[in-house]
Amino acid sequence: MELDLKNIRNQLDTIDDQMIALFAQRMQLVSQVAEYKKEKGLPILDTGRERQIINRVSLAAGEELEHYAKLMYQTLFNVSRAHQAERLRPASSLSEKLEKAAENVQQKIPGRAMVACQGTEGAYSQKICDRMFEFADILYMNTFNDVFNAVESGMCPFGILPIENSTAGSVTQVYDLMEKHHFHIVRAARQRIEHRLLALPGVKIGDIREIVSHEQALRQCSAFLSAHPEIKVTVMENTAVAAAHAASSNRKDLAAIASRECCGLYGLECLSDQISDTPNNSTRFICIAKDLTVYEGANKISLMLSAAHQPGSLYRLLTHIAVTGLNLTKLESRPMPGKDFEFRFFFDLEGSILDPAVRGLISQLQQDSDQFVFLGNYEEMR
């Protein structure tokens, strides 16, 4: 007998109607469970109960469907826990800070400010700083850690740091330093990176025996460097610092990978502008401040957290985000110092703390995380 697709779909619609009615009924009972747990001070997660249910329903589903039944109920349990967490969520100092920040959104970031940047004049951080601030008084720092310290100590109200590159990936040194400092992200921007090979006037590529630059720039020009194995590569703290070093060394066998602007700044000539692995090379920078401040137009949220070292813990955190409907734009993991195979996670989400649902999500994530840091709600410039 030929299958009637329309008839089958009608039957599926009927079953879906029954299932959603039962789902709503189940969630009402879940709310009652949440109230009971709140009254008795019980935790939301009951692994023994969940295991018992999964074993029962997977057996009832039969051997062919047991794994699908398990997956369906694991998803259902995650949704149920999120529903309970919404009702059991206690007030915290973070939720109070978010409420206060949402009530006191600032109109715009100051146009005139003292800003800490790593490197020297001609660095890409300086270019981004001039885009973010109309009148920036830049205080150059030797290291990324010095930028964090300058902001945390109050020496500079703002600091600029690179965080990821479209070719070389995340700036892991900055991510690792995030765990050690108190700060908040107040703005972000992407800067196109156009590396040049720079040397003293009259020098030819064939003369070069050593190239100096920042490790990220060297990684972004790996193909060019691989094509010249005879050239020694030396890491320096910044591309502009590398250019200044090449200029002051008076060496005819030394070149630097840096920006085009460094030519005029340090009296160098461009030997090649075709050294990047890709022509569409860009770096994302963040602007940090000490205190939590939200400016108009903030549409991105960054979080740092660690999940419990047990199966399904990260999945449960992701379920909270999925239920809220926010777009997760980045998930970065970094090893936790001193702990074997345990990781701290960095989340980027699209959203604003002006939305009560977003503030509720952040509270849920904090409650379900071993460690949790709200890094900021900010606008990303293009």
C-alpha atoms as a printed R data frame, in Angstrom:
    type eleno elety resid chain resno      x      y      z
1   ATOM     1    CA   MET     A     1  0.000  0.000  0.000
2   ATOM     2    CA   GLU     A     2  1.427  3.372 -0.991
3   ATOM     3    CA   LEU     A     3  2.265  5.642  1.923
4   ATOM     4    CA   ASP     A     4  0.170  8.776  2.282
5   ATOM     5    CA   LEU     A     5  2.628 11.477  3.426
6   ATOM     6    CA   LYS     A     6 -0.119 13.967  4.244
7   ATOM     7    CA   ASN     A     7 -1.873 11.429  6.475
8   ATOM     8    CA   ILE     A     8  1.388 10.589  8.240
9   ATOM     9    CA   ARG     A     9  2.098 14.269  8.892
10  ATOM    10    CA   ASN     A    10 -1.397 14.757 10.263
11  ATOM    11    CA   GLN     A    11 -0.745 11.932 12.707
12  ATOM    12    CA   LEU     A    12  2.581 13.492 13.660
13  ATOM    13    CA   ASP     A    13  0.835 16.830 14.275
14  ATOM    14    CA   THR     A    14 -1.626 15.115 16.584
15  ATOM    15    CA   ILE     A    15  1.189 13.460 18.529
16  ATOM    16    CA   ASP     A    16  3.090 16.776 18.731
17  ATOM    17    CA   ASP     A    17 -0.002 18.462 20.175
18  ATOM    18    CA   GLN     A    18 -0.245 15.743 22.796
19  ATOM    19    CA   MET     A    19  3.477 15.943 23.572
20  ATOM    20    CA   ILE     A    20  3.512 19.731 24.025
21  ATOM    21    CA   ALA     A    21  0.495 19.536 26.320
22  ATOM    22    CA   LEU     A    22  2.296 16.897 28.403
23  ATOM    23    CA   PHE     A    23  5.478 18.988 28.312
24  ATOM    24    CA   ALA     A    24  3.625 22.020 29.715
25  ATOM    25    CA   GLN     A    25  2.077 19.796 32.382
26  ATOM    26    CA   ARG     A    26  5.516 18.363 33.244
27  ATOM    27    CA   MET     A    27  7.056 21.824 33.552
28  ATOM    28    CA   GLN     A    28  4.280 22.869 35.948
29  ATOM    29    CA   LEU     A    29  5.248 19.919 38.142
30  ATOM    30    CA   VAL     A    30  8.909 20.896 37.774
31  ATOM    31    CA   SER     A    31  7.991 24.315 39.196
32  ATOM    32    CA   GLN     A    32  6.473 22.572 42.210
33  ATOM    33    CA   VAL     A    33  9.650 20.523 42.602
34  ATOM    34    CA   ALA     A    34 11.649 23.772 42.524
35  ATOM    35    CA   GLU     A    35  9.526 25.266 45.305
36  ATOM    36    CA   TYR     A    36 10.004 22.130 47.412
37  ATOM    37    CA   LYS     A    37 13.777 22.197 46.881
38  ATOM    38    CA   LYS     A    38 13.853 25.872 47.755
39  ATOM    39    CA   GLU     A    39 11.953 25.247 50.981
40  ATOM    40    CA   LYS     A    40 14.164 22.289 51.954
41  ATOM    41    CA   GLY     A    41 17.436 23.797 50.713
42  ATOM    42    CA   LEU     A    42 18.022 20.947 48.260
43  ATOM    43    CA   PRO     A    43 20.256 21.183 45.146
44  ATOM    44    CA   ILE     A    44 18.698 21.324 41.697
45  ATOM    45    CA   LEU     A    45 20.726 18.454 40.263
46  ATOM    46    CA   ASP     A    46 19.745 14.941 41.384
47  ATOM    47    CA   THR     A    47 21.910 12.603 39.301
48  ATOM    48    CA   GLY     A    48 20.485  9.456 40.895
49  ATOM    49    CA   ARG     A    49 16.929 10.406 39.991
50  ATOM    50    CA   GLU     A    50 17.900 11.332 36.424
51  ATOM    51    CA   ARG     A    51 19.796  8.079 35.931
52  ATOM    52    CA   GLN     A    52 16.818  6.094 37.184
53  ATOM    53    CA   ILE     A    53 14.458  7.792 34.729
54  ATOM    54    CA   ILE     A    54 16.836  7.411 31.756
55  ATOM    55    CA   ASN     A    55 17.273  3.701 32.461
56  ATOM    56    CA   ARG     A    56 13.525  3.235 32.661
57  ATOM    57    CA   VAL     A    57 12.540  5.181 29.515
58  ATOM    58    CA   SER     A    58 15.396  3.827 27.392
59  ATOM    59    CA   LEU     A    59 14.332  0.291 28.283
60  ATOM    60    CA   ALA     A    60 10.731  1.116 27.413
61  ATOM    61    CA   ALA     A    61 11.820  2.627 24.073
62  ATOM    62    CA   GLY     A    62 13.401 -0.631 22.961
63  ATOM    63    CA   GLU     A    63 16.870 -1.497 21.732
64  ATOM    64    CA   GLU     A    64 16.548  0.357 18.418
65  ATOM    65    CA   LEU     A    65 15.525  3.653 20.024
66  ATOM    66    CA   GLU     A    66 17.164  3.480 23.480
67  ATOM    67    CA   HIS     A    67 20.006  5.896 22.615
68  ATOM    68    CA   TYR     A    68 17.589  8.400 21.059
69  ATOM    69    CA   ALA     A    69 15.404  8.187 24.156
70  ATOM    70    CA   LYS     A    70 18.421  8.835 26.367
71  ATOM    71    CA   LEU     A    71 19.404 11.905 24.327
72  ATOM    72    CA   MET     A    72 15.854 13.261 24.381
73  ATOM    73    CA   TYR     A    73 15.556 12.934 28.146
74  ATOM    74    CA   GLN     A    74 18.986 14.399 28.801
75  ATOM    75    CA   THR     A    75 17.842 17.458 26.861
76  ATOM    76    CA   LEU     A    76 14.569 17.488 28.779
77  ATOM    77    CA   PHE     A    77 16.433 17.337 32.105
78  ATOM    78    CA   ASN     A    78 18.644 20.268 31.088
79  ATOM    79    CA   VAL     A    79 15.600 22.344 30.210
80  ATOM    80    CA   SER     A    80 13.949 21.345 33.491
81  ATOM    81    CA   ARG     A    81 17.022 22.334 35.502
82  ATOM    82    CA   ALA     A    82 17.153 25.705 33.747
83  ATOM    83    CA   HIS     A    83 13.468 26.188 34.605
84  ATOM    84    CA   GLN     A    84 14.153 25.345 38.254
85  ATOM    85    CA   ALA     A    85 17.213 27.583 38.378
86  ATOM    86    CA   GLU     A    86 15.117 30.537 37.226
87  ATOM    87    CA   ARG     A    87 12.940 30.110 40.323
88  ATOM    88    CA   LEU     A    88 15.697 29.255 42.775
89  ATOM    89    CA   ARG     A    89 18.183 31.892 41.649
90  ATOM    90    CA   PRO     A    90 19.444 33.722 44.746
91  ATOM    91    CA   ALA     A    91 20.429 37.375 44.753
92  ATOM    92    CA   SER     A    92 24.185 37.897 44.445
93  ATOM    93    CA   SER     A    93 26.636 40.762 44.426
94  ATOM    94    CA   LEU     A    94 27.030 40.266 40.674
95  ATOM    95    CA   SER     A    95 23.300 40.465 39.987
96  ATOM    96    CA   GLU     A    96 23.181 43.678 42.011
97  ATOM    97    CA   LYS     A    97 26.118 45.111 40.024
98  ATOM    98    CA   LEU     A    98 24.421 44.205 36.755
99  ATOM    99    CA   GLU     A    99 21.175 45.825 37.866
100 ATOM   100    CA   LYS     A   100 23.043 48.973 38.814
101 ATOM   101    CA   ALA     A   101 25.002 49.040 35.536
102 ATOM   102    CA   ALA     A   102 21.779 48.559 33.559
103 ATOM   103    CA   GLU     A   103 20.214 51.504 35.368
104 ATOM   104    CA   ASN     A   104 23.242 53.736 34.741
105 ATOM   105    CA   VAL     A   105 24.159 53.128 31.101
106 ATOM   106    CA   GLN     A   106 26.647 55.776 29.965
107 ATOM   107    CA   GLN     A   107 25.954 57.697 26.771
108 ATOM   108    CA   LYS     A   108 29.373 57.271 25.178
109 ATOM   109    CA   ILE     A   109 32.945 56.385 25.993
110 ATOM   110    CA   PRO     A   110 35.112 59.465 26.759
111 ATOM   111    CA   GLY     A   111 36.812 60.985 23.747
112 ATOM   112    CA   ARG     A   112 39.799 62.161 25.778
113 ATOM   113    CA   ALA     A   113 41.576 59.701 28.086
114 ATOM   114    CA   MET     A   114 44.873 58.280 29.300
115 ATOM   115    CA   VAL     A   115 45.232 54.860 27.667
116 ATOM   116    CA   ALA     A   116 47.790 52.110 28.308
117 ATOM   117    CA   CYS     A   117 49.100 50.306 25.200
118 ATOM   118    CA   GLN     A   118 51.801 47.681 24.842
119 ATOM   119    CA   GLY     A   119 54.704 48.588 22.551
120 ATOM   120    CA   THR     A   120 55.666 51.962 21.148
121 ATOM   121    CA   GLU     A   121 54.579 54.470 18.486
122 ATOM   122    CA   GLY     A   122 53.541 52.652 15.320
123 ATOM   123    CA   ALA     A   123 52.179 49.569 17.101
124 ATOM   124    CA   TYR     A   124 48.818 48.201 15.980
125 ATOM   125    CA   SER     A   125 47.513 48.854 19.500
126 ATOM   126    CA   GLN     A   126 48.234 52.532 18.942
127 ATOM   127    CA   LYS     A   127 46.243 52.508 15.692
128 ATOM   128    CA   ILE     A   128 43.237 50.961 17.436
129 ATOM   129    CA   CYS     A   129 43.594 53.380 20.344
130 ATOM   130    CA   ASP     A   130 43.375 56.339 17.957
131 ATOM   131    CA   ARG     A   131 40.197 54.829 16.474
132 ATOM   132    CA   MET     A   132 38.567 54.328 19.866
133 ATOM   133    CA   PHE     A   133 39.534 57.672 21.418
134 ATOM   134    CA   GLU     A   134 39.516 61.001 19.621
135 ATOM   135    CA   PHE     A   135 42.183 62.487 21.911
136 ATOM   136    CA   ALA     A   136 44.168 59.644 23.459
137 ATOM   137    CA   ASP     A   137 47.120 60.311 25.735
138 ATOM   138    CA   ILE     A   138 48.939 57.000 25.238
139 ATOM   139    CA   LEU     A   139 51.183 55.534 27.919
140 ATOM   140    CA   TYR     A   140 53.293 52.799 26.327
141 ATOM   141    CA   MET     A   141 53.986 49.639 28.315
142 ATOM   142    CA   ASN     A   142 56.607 46.943 27.859
143 ATOM   143    CA   THR     A   143 54.283 43.964 28.302
144 ATOM   144    CA   PHE     A   144 50.615 42.975 28.214
145 ATOM   145    CA   ASN     A   145 50.823 42.368 31.954
146 ATOM   146    CA   ASP     A   146 51.907 45.988 32.423
147 ATOM   147    CA   VAL     A   147 48.770 47.135 30.579
148 ATOM   148    CA   PHE     A   148 46.570 45.130 32.961
149 ATOM   149    CA   ASN     A   149 48.494 46.501 35.959
150 ATOM   150    CA   ALA     A   150 48.192 50.099 34.743
151 ATOM   151    CA   VAL     A   151 44.396 49.795 34.542
152 ATOM   152    CA   GLU     A   152 43.981 47.771 37.721
153 ATOM   153    CA   SER     A   153 46.107 50.197 39.759
154 ATOM   154    CA   GLY     A   154 44.259 53.258 38.428
155 ATOM   155    CA   MET     A   155 47.324 54.638 36.615
156 ATOM   156    CA   CYS     A   156 45.309 54.624 33.373
157 ATOM   157    CA   PRO     A   157 41.504 54.489 33.172
158 ATOM   158    CA   PHE     A   158 41.703 52.459 29.947
159 ATOM   159    CA   GLY     A   159 43.970 49.885 28.314
160 ATOM   160    CA   ILE     A   160 44.159 48.333 24.830
161 ATOM   161    CA   LEU     A   161 44.974 44.641 24.295
162 ATOM   162    CA   PRO     A   162 44.935 42.279 21.284
163 ATOM   163    CA   ILE     A   163 42.851 39.188 21.903
164 ATOM   164    CA   GLU     A   164 42.612 37.198 18.673
165 ATOM   165    CA   ASN     A   165 43.778 37.180 15.083
166 ATOM   166    CA   SER     A   166 41.928 35.839 12.063
167 ATOM   167    CA   THR     A   167 45.030 33.925 10.908
168 ATOM   168    CA   ALA     A   168 47.011 32.997 14.026
169 ATOM   169    CA   GLY     A   169 44.093 32.543 16.432
170 ATOM   170    CA   SER     A   170 43.840 33.665 20.031
171 ATOM   171    CA   VAL     A   171 46.536 35.683 21.774
172 ATOM   172    CA   THR     A   172 46.948 33.078 24.501
173 ATOM   173    CA   GLN     A   173 49.198 35.268 26.640
174 ATOM   174    CA   VAL     A   174 46.383 37.815 27.045
175 ATOM   175    CA   TYR     A   175 43.815 35.113 27.815
176 ATOM   176    CA   ASP     A   176 46.075 33.646 30.501
177 ATOM   177    CA   LEU     A   177 46.605 37.089 32.056
178 ATOM   178    CA   MET     A   178 42.834 37.628 32.215
179 ATOM   179    CA   GLU     A   179 42.693 35.068 35.014
180 ATOM   180    CA   LYS     A   180 45.058 37.106 37.175
181 ATOM   181    CA   HIS     A   181 43.603 40.607 36.949
182 ATOM   182    CA   HIS     A   182 40.460 42.513 37.849
183 ATOM   183    CA   PHE     A   183 39.090 44.427 34.853
184 ATOM   184    CA   HIS     A   184 36.068 44.838 32.552
185 ATOM   185    CA   ILE     A   185 35.826 45.119 28.776
186 ATOM   186    CA   VAL     A   186 34.156 48.369 27.685
187 ATOM   187    CA   ARG     A   187 34.732 48.287 23.918
188 ATOM   188    CA   ALA     A   188 36.192 46.097 21.178
189 ATOM   189    CA   ALA     A   189 37.272 46.660 17.585
190 ATOM   190    CA   ARG     A   190 38.811 44.843 14.670
191 ATOM   191    CA   GLN     A   191 41.897 46.212 12.963
192 ATOM   192    CA   ARG     A   192 43.108 45.093  9.550
193 ATOM   193    CA   ILE     A   193 46.695 43.944  9.839
194 ATOM   194    CA   GLU     A   194 48.987 44.655  6.876
195 ATOM   195    CA   HIS     A   195 52.459 43.407  7.703
196 ATOM   196    CA   ARG     A   196 55.478 44.761  5.866
197 ATOM   197    CA   LEU     A   197 59.080 43.576  5.802
198 ATOM   198    CA   LEU     A   198 61.098 46.645  6.803
199 ATOM   199    CA   ALA     A   199 64.835 47.314  6.797
200 ATOM   200    CA   LEU     A   200 67.348 50.145  6.535
201 ATOM   201    CA   PRO     A   201 67.489 52.038  3.225
202 ATOM   202    CA   GLY     A   202 69.412 50.221  0.509
203 ATOM   203    CA   VAL     A   203 68.990 46.739  2.019
204 ATOM   204    CA   LYS     A   204 67.773 43.918 -0.261
205 ATOM   205    CA   ILE     A   205 65.848 40.795  0.768
206 ATOM   206    CA   GLY     A   206 68.849 38.693 -0.162
207 ATOM   207    CA   ASP     A   207 70.920 40.549  2.469
208 ATOM   208    CA   ILE     A   208 68.624 39.583  5.339
209 ATOM   209    CA   ARG     A   209 69.876 36.994  7.828
210 ATOM   210    CA   GLU     A   210 67.587 37.808 10.783
211 ATOM   211    CA   ILE     A   211 63.958 38.960 11.121
212 ATOM   212    CA   VAL     A   212 62.527 40.346 14.354
213 ATOM   213    CA   SER     A   213 58.873 40.868 15.322
214 ATOM   214    CA   HIS     A   214 56.146 39.933 17.779
215 ATOM   215    CA   GLU     A   215 55.327 36.222 17.948
216 ATOM   216    CA   GLN     A   216 51.813 36.772 16.572
217 ATOM   217    CA   ALA     A   217 53.146 38.672 13.550
218 ATOM   218    CA   LEU     A   218 55.666 35.913 12.913
219 ATOM   219    CA   ARG     A   219 52.901 33.304 13.029
220 ATOM   220    CA   GLN     A   220 50.831 35.369 10.608
221 ATOM   221    CA   CYS     A   221 53.740 35.362  8.138
222 ATOM   222    CA   SER     A   222 54.689 31.698  8.570
223 ATOM   223    CA   ALA     A   223 54.578 30.834  4.871
224 ATOM   224    CA   PHE     A   224 57.028 33.615  3.971
225 ATOM   225    CA   LEU     A   225 59.378 32.609  6.794
226 ATOM   226    CA   SER     A   226 59.193 28.934  5.819
227 ATOM   227    CA   ALA     A   227 60.244 29.892  2.306
228 ATOM   228    CA   HIS     A   228 63.420 31.441  3.774
229 ATOM   229    CA   PRO     A   229 64.801 28.846  6.212
230 ATOM   230    CA   GLU     A   230 68.222 30.496  6.077
231 ATOM   231    CA   ILE     A   231 66.841 33.539  7.950
232 ATOM   232    CA   LYS     A   232 66.935 33.500 11.744
233 ATOM   233    CA   VAL     A   233 63.678 34.507 13.460
234 ATOM   234    CA   THR     A   234 63.771 36.413 16.756
235 ATOM   235    CA   VAL     A   235 60.707 37.178 18.872
236 ATOM   236    CA   MET     A   236 60.337 40.676 20.280
237 ATOM   237    CA   GLU     A   237 57.664 42.166 22.520
238 ATOM   238    CA   ASN     A   238 55.988 44.239 19.802
239 ATOM   239    CA   THR     A   239 56.068 44.870 16.036
240 ATOM   240    CA   ALA     A   240 56.842 48.579 16.473
241 ATOM   241    CA   VAL     A   241 59.571 47.794 19.015
242 ATOM   242    CA   ALA     A   242 61.017 45.414 16.439
243 ATOM   243    CA   ALA     A   243 60.988 48.193 13.820
244 ATOM   244    CA   ALA     A   244 62.713 50.599 16.202
245 ATOM   245    CA   HIS     A   245 65.326 47.949 16.946
246 ATOM   246    CA   ALA     A   246 65.985 47.373 13.240
247 ATOM   247    CA   ALA     A   247 66.416 51.115 12.734
248 ATOM   248    CA   SER     A   248 68.808 51.632 15.658
249 ATOM   249    CA   SER     A   249 70.917 48.513 15.028
250 ATOM   250    CA   ASN     A   250 72.512 49.870 11.820
251 ATOM   251    CA   ARG     A   251 72.632 46.256 10.610
252 ATOM   252    CA   LYS     A   252 72.267 45.609  6.884
253 ATOM   253    CA   ASP     A   253 71.302 41.969  7.518
254 ATOM   254    CA   LEU     A   254 68.389 42.699  9.880
255 ATOM   255    CA   ALA     A   255 64.721 43.285  9.026
256 ATOM   256    CA   ALA     A   256 61.537 43.708 11.026
257 ATOM   257    CA   ILE     A   257 57.945 42.690 10.379
258 ATOM   258    CA   ALA     A   258 55.810 45.695 11.290
259 ATOM   259    CA   SER     A   259 53.185 48.121 10.014
260 ATOM   260    CA   ARG     A   260 53.582 50.462  7.063
261 ATOM   261    CA   GLU     A   261 53.532 53.462  9.431
262 ATOM   262    CA   CYS     A   262 56.802 52.282 10.993
263 ATOM   263    CA   CYS     A   263 58.629 53.143  7.762
264 ATOM   264    CA   GLY     A   264 58.164 56.868  8.265
265 ATOM   265    CA   LEU     A   265 58.497 56.705 12.042
266 ATOM   266    CA   TYR     A   266 61.844 54.926 12.067
267 ATOM   267    CA   GLY     A   267 63.369 55.773  8.681
268 ATOM   268    CA   LEU     A   268 63.000 52.272  7.241
269 ATOM   269    CA   GLU     A   269 62.138 51.068  3.755
270 ATOM   270    CA   CYS     A   270 59.611 48.418  2.779
271 ATOM   271    CA   LEU     A   271 61.261 45.374  1.227
272 ATOM   272    CA   SER     A   272 57.976 43.536  0.686
273 ATOM   273    CA   ASP     A   273 54.283 44.034  1.400
274 ATOM   274    CA   GLN     A   274 53.398 40.455  0.378
275 ATOM   275    CA   ILE     A   275 54.497 38.528  3.469
276 ATOM   276    CA   SER     A   276 51.192 37.828  5.298
277 ATOM   277    CA   ASP     A   277 49.725 34.330  4.987
278 ATOM   278    CA   THR     A   278 46.408 35.869  3.941
279 ATOM   279    CA   PRO     A   279 45.420 39.291  2.586
280 ATOM   280    CA   ASN     A   280 42.353 39.318  4.850
281 ATOM   281    CA   ASN     A   281 44.307 39.434  8.090
282 ATOM   282    CA   SER     A   282 42.701 41.211 11.043
283 ATOM   283    CA   THR     A   283 43.133 41.350 14.808
284 ATOM   284    CA   ARG     A   284 40.445 41.915 17.404
285 ATOM   285    CA   PHE     A   285 41.394 44.294 20.218
286 ATOM   286    CA   ILE     A   286 39.618 44.974 23.510
287 ATOM   287    CA   CYS     A   287 39.546 48.157 25.559
288 ATOM   288    CA   ILE     A   288 39.535 47.439 29.288
289 ATOM   289    CA   ALA     A   289 38.662 49.505 32.359
290 ATOM   290    CA   LYS     A   290 38.764 48.707 36.050
291 ATOM   291    CA   ASP     A   291 35.085 49.160 36.905
292 ATOM   292    CA   LEU     A   292 31.984 47.682 35.312
293 ATOM   293    CA   THR     A   293 30.588 50.333 32.983
294 ATOM   294    CA   VAL     A   294 28.158 49.831 30.109
295 ATOM   295    CA   TYR     A   295 27.934 52.334 27.267
296 ATOM   296    CA   GLU     A   296 25.067 52.824 24.820
297 ATOM   297    CA   GLY     A   297 25.182 50.384 21.938
298 ATOM   298    CA   ALA     A   298 26.637 47.546 24.024
299 ATOM   299    CA   ASN     A   299 25.693 44.360 22.185
300 ATOM   300    CA   LYS     A   300 28.305 41.791 23.165
301 ATOM   301    CA   ILE     A   301 28.947 40.024 26.477
302 ATOM   302    CA   SER     A   302 32.155 38.262 27.536
303 ATOM   303    CA   LEU     A   303 32.351 35.769 30.397
304 ATOM   304    CA   MET     A   304 35.088 33.685 32.019
305 ATOM   305    CA   LEU     A   305 34.104 30.556 33.941
306 ATOM   306    CA   SER     A   306 35.094 27.047 34.914
307 ATOM   307    CA   ALA     A   307 32.677 24.136 34.825
308 ATOM   308    CA   ALA     A   308 32.564 21.302 37.330
309 ATOM   309    CA   HIS     A   309 35.015 18.533 36.375
310 ATOM   310    CA   GLN     A   310 32.335 15.964 35.620
311 ATOM   311    CA   PRO     A   311 30.490 14.651 32.553
312 ATOM   312    CA   GLY     A   312 27.851 16.979 31.121
313 ATOM   313    CA   SER     A   313 28.797 20.078 33.124
314 ATOM   314    CA   LEU     A   314 29.709 22.208 30.079
315 ATOM   315    CA   TYR     A   315 26.678 20.891 28.210
316 ATOM   316    CA   ARG     A   316 24.416 22.097 31.019
317 ATOM   317    CA   LEU     A   317 25.926 25.588 30.798
318 ATOM   318    CA   LEU     A   318 25.413 25.653 27.035
319 ATOM   319    CA   THR     A   319 21.808 24.561 27.521
320 ATOM   320    CA   HIS     A   320 21.123 27.696 29.604
321 ATOM   321    CA   ILE     A   321 22.379 29.801 26.677
322 ATOM   322    CA   ALA     A   322 20.379 27.827 24.124
323 ATOM   323    CA   VAL     A   323 17.159 28.131 26.135
324 ATOM   324    CA   THR     A   324 17.594 31.911 26.371
325 ATOM   325    CA   GLY     A   325 18.071 32.091 22.584
326 ATOM   326    CA   LEU     A   326 21.306 34.103 22.608
327 ATOM   327    CA   ASN     A   327 23.903 33.660 19.886
328 ATOM   328    CA   LEU     A   328 27.164 32.190 21.183
329 ATOM   329    CA   THR     A   329 29.872 33.752 18.986
330 ATOM   330    CA   LYS     A   330 32.974 32.311 20.640
331 ATOM   331    CA   LEU     A   331 33.962 29.563 23.067
332 ATOM   332    CA   GLU     A   332 37.641 29.491 24.046
333 ATOM   333    CA   SER     A   333 39.209 27.054 26.505
334 ATOM   334    CA   ARG     A   334 42.470 27.502 28.404
335 ATOM   335    CA   PRO     A   335 44.164 25.020 30.771
336 ATOM   336    CA   MET     A   336 43.831 25.844 34.472
337 ATOM   337    CA   PRO     A   337 47.283 26.231 36.076
338 ATOM   338    CA   GLY     A   338 48.093 23.448 38.517
339 ATOM   339    CA   LYS     A   339 45.170 21.232 37.457
340 ATOM   340    CA   ASP     A   340 45.513 18.299 35.089
341 ATOM   341    CA   PHE     A   341 43.129 18.362 32.122
342 ATOM   342    CA   GLU     A   342 40.844 20.979 33.675
343 ATOM   343    CA   PHE     A   343 39.960 24.075 31.723
344 ATOM   344    CA   ARG     A   344 38.645 27.598 32.104
345 ATOM   345    CA   PHE     A   345 36.229 28.752 29.408
346 ATOM   346    CA   PHE     A   346 35.756 32.144 27.768
347 ATOM   347    CA   PHE     A   347 32.349 32.865 26.245
348 ATOM   348    CA   ASP     A   348 31.341 35.669 23.870
349 ATOM   349    CA   LEU     A   349 27.583 36.173 23.500
350 ATOM   350    CA   GLU     A   350 25.435 38.614 21.596
351 ATOM   351    CA   GLY     A   351 23.193 40.420 24.061
352 ATOM   352    CA   SER     A   352 22.721 43.277 26.502
353 ATOM   353    CA   ILE     A   353 22.288 43.325 30.268
354 ATOM   354    CA   LEU     A   354 19.458 45.806 29.696
355 ATOM   355    CA   ASP     A   355 17.407 42.675 28.957
356 ATOM   356    CA   PRO     A   356 16.208 41.066 32.229
357 ATOM   357    CA   ALA     A   357 16.349 37.637 30.558
358 ATOM   358    CA   VAL     A   358 20.056 38.155 29.845
359 ATOM   359    CA   ARG     A   359 20.725 39.161 33.451
360 ATOM   360    CA   GLY     A   360 18.840 36.020 34.512
361 ATOM   361    CA   LEU     A   361 21.000 33.892 32.221
362 ATOM   362    CA   ILE     A   362 24.193 35.353 33.685
363 ATOM   363    CA   SER     A   363 22.968 34.566 37.194
364 ATOM   364    CA   GLN     A   364 22.168 30.986 36.137
365 ATOM   365    CA   LEU     A   365 25.612 30.536 34.620
366 ATOM   366    CA   GLN     A   366 27.241 31.926 37.753
367 ATOM   367    CA   GLN     A   367 25.224 29.568 39.940
368 ATOM   368    CA   ASP     A   368 26.177 26.504 37.870
369 ATOM   369    CA   SER     A   369 29.891 27.384 37.519
370 ATOM   370    CA   ASP     A   370 32.706 26.574 39.911
371 ATOM   371    CA   GLN     A   371 34.265 29.969 39.167
372 ATOM   372    CA   PHE     A   372 32.621 32.788 37.259
373 ATOM   373    CA   VAL     A   373 33.738 36.256 36.117
374 ATOM   374    CA   PHE     A   374 31.617 38.732 34.166
375 ATOM   375    CA   LEU     A   375 34.128 40.412 31.840
376 ATOM   376    CA   GLY     A   376 31.860 43.055 30.376
377 ATOM   377    CA   ASN     A   377 29.007 44.146 28.117
378 ATOM   378    CA   TYR     A   378 30.293 46.327 25.298
379 ATOM   379    CA   GLU     A   379 30.013 47.464 21.701
380 ATOM   380    CA   GLU     A   380 32.273 45.992 19.040
381 ATOM   381    CA   MET     A   381 33.352 48.542 16.439
382 ATOM   382    CA   ARG     A   382 33.843 47.457 12.836
